[in-house]
Amino acid sequence: MTKRPFKGTLFGSGLPGAGIAATATWEPDGLLLVTTSDKDNPLHYVKNPAASGNGFNNETLRLSWQQEGAERVLILTEPAEQTCCRDTAPNQLKADLQNILKQRKNLESRFRTGGILLTILIILPLVLIGLFLANRNQIATRVVSHIPVSFEARLGDAVLAPSRMQMNIKDTGPAVESISTISKKLTTGSVHNYRFFVAERPEINAFAAPGGVVVVFRGLLDAVESPEELAGVLAHEVAHAELRHSLQGMLKSLGFRTLASIALGDSADSMLADVTKRLTELRFSRDAEREADANGLQRLVKARISPDGMVRFYQRLADQKGPNPPALLSTHPASGDRLDWLRNEVTKLSGPWQPLQVKMESLKQ
Ligand SMILES: [Zn+2]
């Protein structure tokens, strides 16, 4: 048995509530205690104290004994002091001290397992929600791929119906015919039955509702300087429709139940009007816009329509940036890098292009 002192705090009757510091050393049949703060009585000898674990997790070591009819306790909180106490203890106490240590390790491992389980139970739902949010676009894309075209068409018509009066939307006339003539070239082979409309409104804007509904604003028709420029905007809008971006956007913002009730005609007109308004302001992600640019460009090339018109028109819109930028710019930002990309792509393409057989006057009527 080696003699090495270890430090603890002594509690008991006649001592301050917070206890007093004490240094202890094992003797063959007891404990020699030195309490420096008790100047009158600094030395105590305790015969064979009892040892036990203490605290929530047995993390402290407790040595106790009876002194003058009352219990006295030496508490060891520091792991190094506990180790010293255990290692230097007389044989009759060593087994008790080892057992306390063993119990503590068991408790610790049980708490650790419980802690891990608890962590999993708390973290797992959060992780799943996080994954869901991170993949929301992918989920919306996947859900959209299962929505029948006929459902989408009903949705587009339902959304547009109550706004027709409000937005002064026409489905006949020379402008609608010209838009249809150009768009026919851009939509060959499409699963959608396209319907084109002109909204008699001054904004330079156009939007694609789900199911092949494309609305062009009068302000846009006034702003284009050639049928090819209009074809550029139409190609981009048709691409949004073909890629089902509007449907995805509505699905994300309204949820499937609302979409279903709209398609089934169960929604109030006021609510539908609000949905249409939202559609005209629907902002697609940068990726979706880039995708629509690329897809639109392909459609122009396939139709042998000069893509220069697309670049020229977006360039002119970008030049008009000011305190009141055109609506098409706020929903379709013709940002510098997007225009640069478009211009660069167009330089790679070579004609011959076929001029569109559409009279400018018809677009202005
Ligand atoms: Zn767009």
Coordinates of N, CA, C and O in Angstrom, one line a residue, residues 160 164 167-187 193-201 212-218 220-222 224 230-231 234 238 357-365:
L160 N -57.5 30.9 -65.9 CA -57.7 32.0 -66.8 C -59.1 32.6 -66.8 O -59.3 33.8 -66.9
R164 N -60.5 36.7 -67.4 CA -60.6 37.2 -68.8 C -61.2 38.6 -68.9 O -60.7 39.4 -69.6
M167 N -58.8 41.2 -66.9 CA -57.5 41.6 -67.6 C -57.8 41.9 -69.1 O -56.8 42.1 -69.8
N168 N -59.1 41.9 -69.5 CA -59.4 42.2 -70.8 C -58.7 41.3 -71.8 O -57.9 41.7 -72.7
I169 N -58.9 40.0 -71.6 CA -58.2 39.0 -72.4 C -59.0 38.6 -73.6 O -60.2 38.3 -73.5
K170 N -58.4 38.6 -74.8 CA -59.1 38.3 -76.1 C -58.5 37.0 -76.6 O -57.3 36.7 -76.5
D171 N -59.4 36.2 -77.2 CA -58.8 34.9 -77.9 C -59.0 34.9 -79.4 O -58.8 33.9 -80.0
T172 N -59.5 36.1 -79.9 CA -59.6 36.2 -81.4 C -59.0 37.5 -81.8 O -58.7 38.4 -81.0
G173 N -58.9 37.7 -83.1 CA -58.4 38.9 -83.7 C -57.1 38.7 -84.4 O -56.4 37.7 -84.2
P174 N -56.6 39.7 -85.2 CA -55.4 39.5 -86.0 C -54.2 39.2 -85.1 O -53.3 38.4 -85.5
A175 N -54.0 39.9 -84.0 CA -52.8 39.6 -83.1 C -52.8 38.2 -82.6 O -51.8 37.5 -82.7
V176 N -54.0 37.7 -82.2 CA -54.0 36.3 -81.6 C -53.7 35.4 -82.8 O -52.9 34.4 -82.6
E177 N -54.2 35.6 -84.0 CA -53.9 34.7 -85.1 C -52.5 34.7 -85.5 O -51.9 33.7 -85.7
S178 N -51.8 35.9 -85.5 CA -50.4 36.0 -85.8 C -49.6 35.3 -84.7 O -48.6 34.5 -85.1
I179 N -49.9 35.4 -83.5 CA -49.2 34.8 -82.4 C -49.3 33.3 -82.6 O -48.4 32.5 -82.4
S180 N -50.6 32.8 -82.9 CA -50.8 31.4 -83.1 C -50.0 30.8 -84.3 O -49.4 29.7 -84.2
T181 N -49.9 31.6 -85.4 CA -49.1 31.2 -86.6 C -47.6 31.0 -86.2 O -47.0 30.0 -86.5
I182 N -47.1 32.0 -85.5 CA -45.7 31.9 -85.1 C -45.5 30.7 -84.1 O -44.6 29.9 -84.3
S183 N -46.4 30.6 -83.1 CA -46.2 29.6 -82.1 C -46.4 28.2 -82.6 O -45.8 27.2 -82.0
K184 N -47.2 28.0 -83.6 CA -47.4 26.7 -84.2 C -46.1 26.1 -84.6 O -45.8 24.9 -84.4
K185 N -45.2 26.9 -85.1 CA -43.9 26.5 -85.5 C -43.0 26.1 -84.3 O -42.1 25.3 -84.5
L186 N -43.3 26.7 -83.2 CA -42.5 26.4 -82.0 C -43.0 25.3 -81.2 O -42.3 24.8 -80.2
T187 N -44.2 24.8 -81.5 CA -44.8 23.8 -80.6 C -45.1 22.5 -81.3 O -45.9 21.7 -80.8
N193 N -52.4 21.2 -76.0 CA -53.2 21.8 -77.0 C -53.1 23.3 -76.7 O -53.8 23.8 -75.8
Y194 N -52.2 24.0 -77.4 CA -51.9 25.4 -77.1 C -53.1 26.4 -77.3 O -53.8 26.2 -78.3
R195 N -53.3 27.3 -76.4 CA -54.3 28.4 -76.6 C -53.6 29.7 -76.3 O -52.9 29.8 -75.3
F196 N -53.7 30.6 -77.3 CA -53.0 31.9 -77.2 C -54.0 33.0 -77.0 O -55.0 33.0 -77.5
F197 N -53.6 33.9 -76.1 CA -54.5 35.0 -75.8 C -53.7 36.4 -75.8 O -52.5 36.4 -75.6
V198 N -54.5 37.4 -76.0 CA -53.9 38.8 -75.9 C -54.6 39.5 -74.8 O -55.8 39.6 -74.8
A199 N -53.8 40.0 -73.8 CA -54.4 40.8 -72.7 C -54.2 42.2 -73.1 O -53.1 42.7 -73.4
E200 N -55.3 43.0 -73.2 CA -55.3 44.4 -73.6 C -54.8 45.2 -72.5 O -55.6 46.0 -71.9
R201 N -53.6 45.1 -72.2 CA -53.0 45.9 -71.1 C -51.6 46.4 -71.6 O -51.0 45.9 -72.4
G212 N -50.5 24.8 -71.5 CA -50.4 25.4 -72.8 C -51.2 26.7 -73.0 O -51.5 27.0 -74.2
V213 N -51.5 27.4 -72.0 CA -52.1 28.7 -72.1 C -51.0 29.7 -72.0 O -50.3 29.8 -71.1
V214 N -51.0 30.5 -73.1 CA -49.9 31.6 -73.2 C -50.7 32.9 -73.4 O -51.5 33.0 -74.3
V215 N -50.4 33.9 -72.5 CA -51.0 35.2 -72.6 C -49.9 36.2 -72.9 O -48.9 36.3 -72.2
V216 N -50.2 37.0 -74.0 CA -49.2 38.0 -74.4 C -49.9 39.4 -74.1 O -51.1 39.6 -74.5
F217 N -49.2 40.3 -73.5 CA -49.8 41.6 -73.2 C -49.7 42.5 -74.4 O -48.7 42.4 -75.1
R218 N -50.6 43.4 -74.6 CA -50.6 44.4 -75.7 C -49.3 45.2 -75.6 O -48.7 45.5 -76.7
L220 N -46.4 44.3 -74.9 CA -45.3 43.6 -75.5 C -45.4 43.6 -77.1 O -44.4 43.8 -77.7
L221 N -46.6 43.5 -77.6 CA -46.8 43.5 -79.0 C -46.4 44.9 -79.6 O -45.9 45.0 -80.7
D222 N -46.7 45.9 -78.8 CA -46.3 47.3 -79.2 C -44.8 47.5 -79.2 O -44.3 48.3 -79.9
V224 N -42.4 45.1 -79.7 CA -41.5 44.3 -80.6 C -41.4 45.0 -82.0 O -42.4 45.7 -82.4
L230 N -40.8 38.8 -81.4 CA -42.0 38.2 -80.7 C -41.8 36.7 -80.6 O -42.0 36.1 -79.5
A231 N -41.3 36.1 -81.7 CA -41.0 34.7 -81.7 C -40.0 34.3 -80.5 O -40.2 33.2 -79.9
L234 N -42.0 34.3 -77.4 CA -42.9 33.2 -77.4 C -42.2 31.8 -77.2 O -42.7 31.0 -76.4
V238 N -43.2 29.3 -74.4 CA -43.6 27.9 -74.7 C -42.6 26.9 -74.0 O -43.1 25.9 -73.5
Q357 N -43.7 34.7 -92.0 CA -44.7 35.3 -92.9 C -45.8 35.9 -92.0 O -47.0 35.5 -92.1
V358 N -45.4 36.9 -91.2 CA -46.4 37.6 -90.4 C -46.2 39.1 -90.6 O -45.1 39.6 -90.5
K359 N -47.3 39.7 -90.8 CA -47.3 41.2 -91.0 C -47.2 41.9 -89.6 O -48.0 41.6 -88.7
M360 N -46.3 42.9 -89.6 CA -46.2 43.6 -88.3 C -47.5 44.3 -87.9 O -47.9 44.4 -86.8
E361 N -48.3 44.8 -89.0 CA -49.5 45.5 -88.7 C -50.5 44.6 -87.9 O -51.2 45.1 -87.0
S362 N -50.5 43.3 -88.3 CA -51.4 42.4 -87.6 C -51.1 42.3 -86.1 O -52.0 42.0 -85.3
L363 N -49.9 42.4 -85.8 CA -49.5 42.3 -84.4 C -49.9 43.6 -83.6 O -50.1 43.5 -82.4
K364 N -50.1 44.7 -84.3 CA -50.4 45.9 -83.6 C -52.0 46.1 -83.6 O -52.4 47.1 -83.1
Q365 N -52.7 45.1 -84.1 CA -54.2 45.3 -84.1 C -54.9 44.5 -83.0 O -54.5 43.4 -82.7

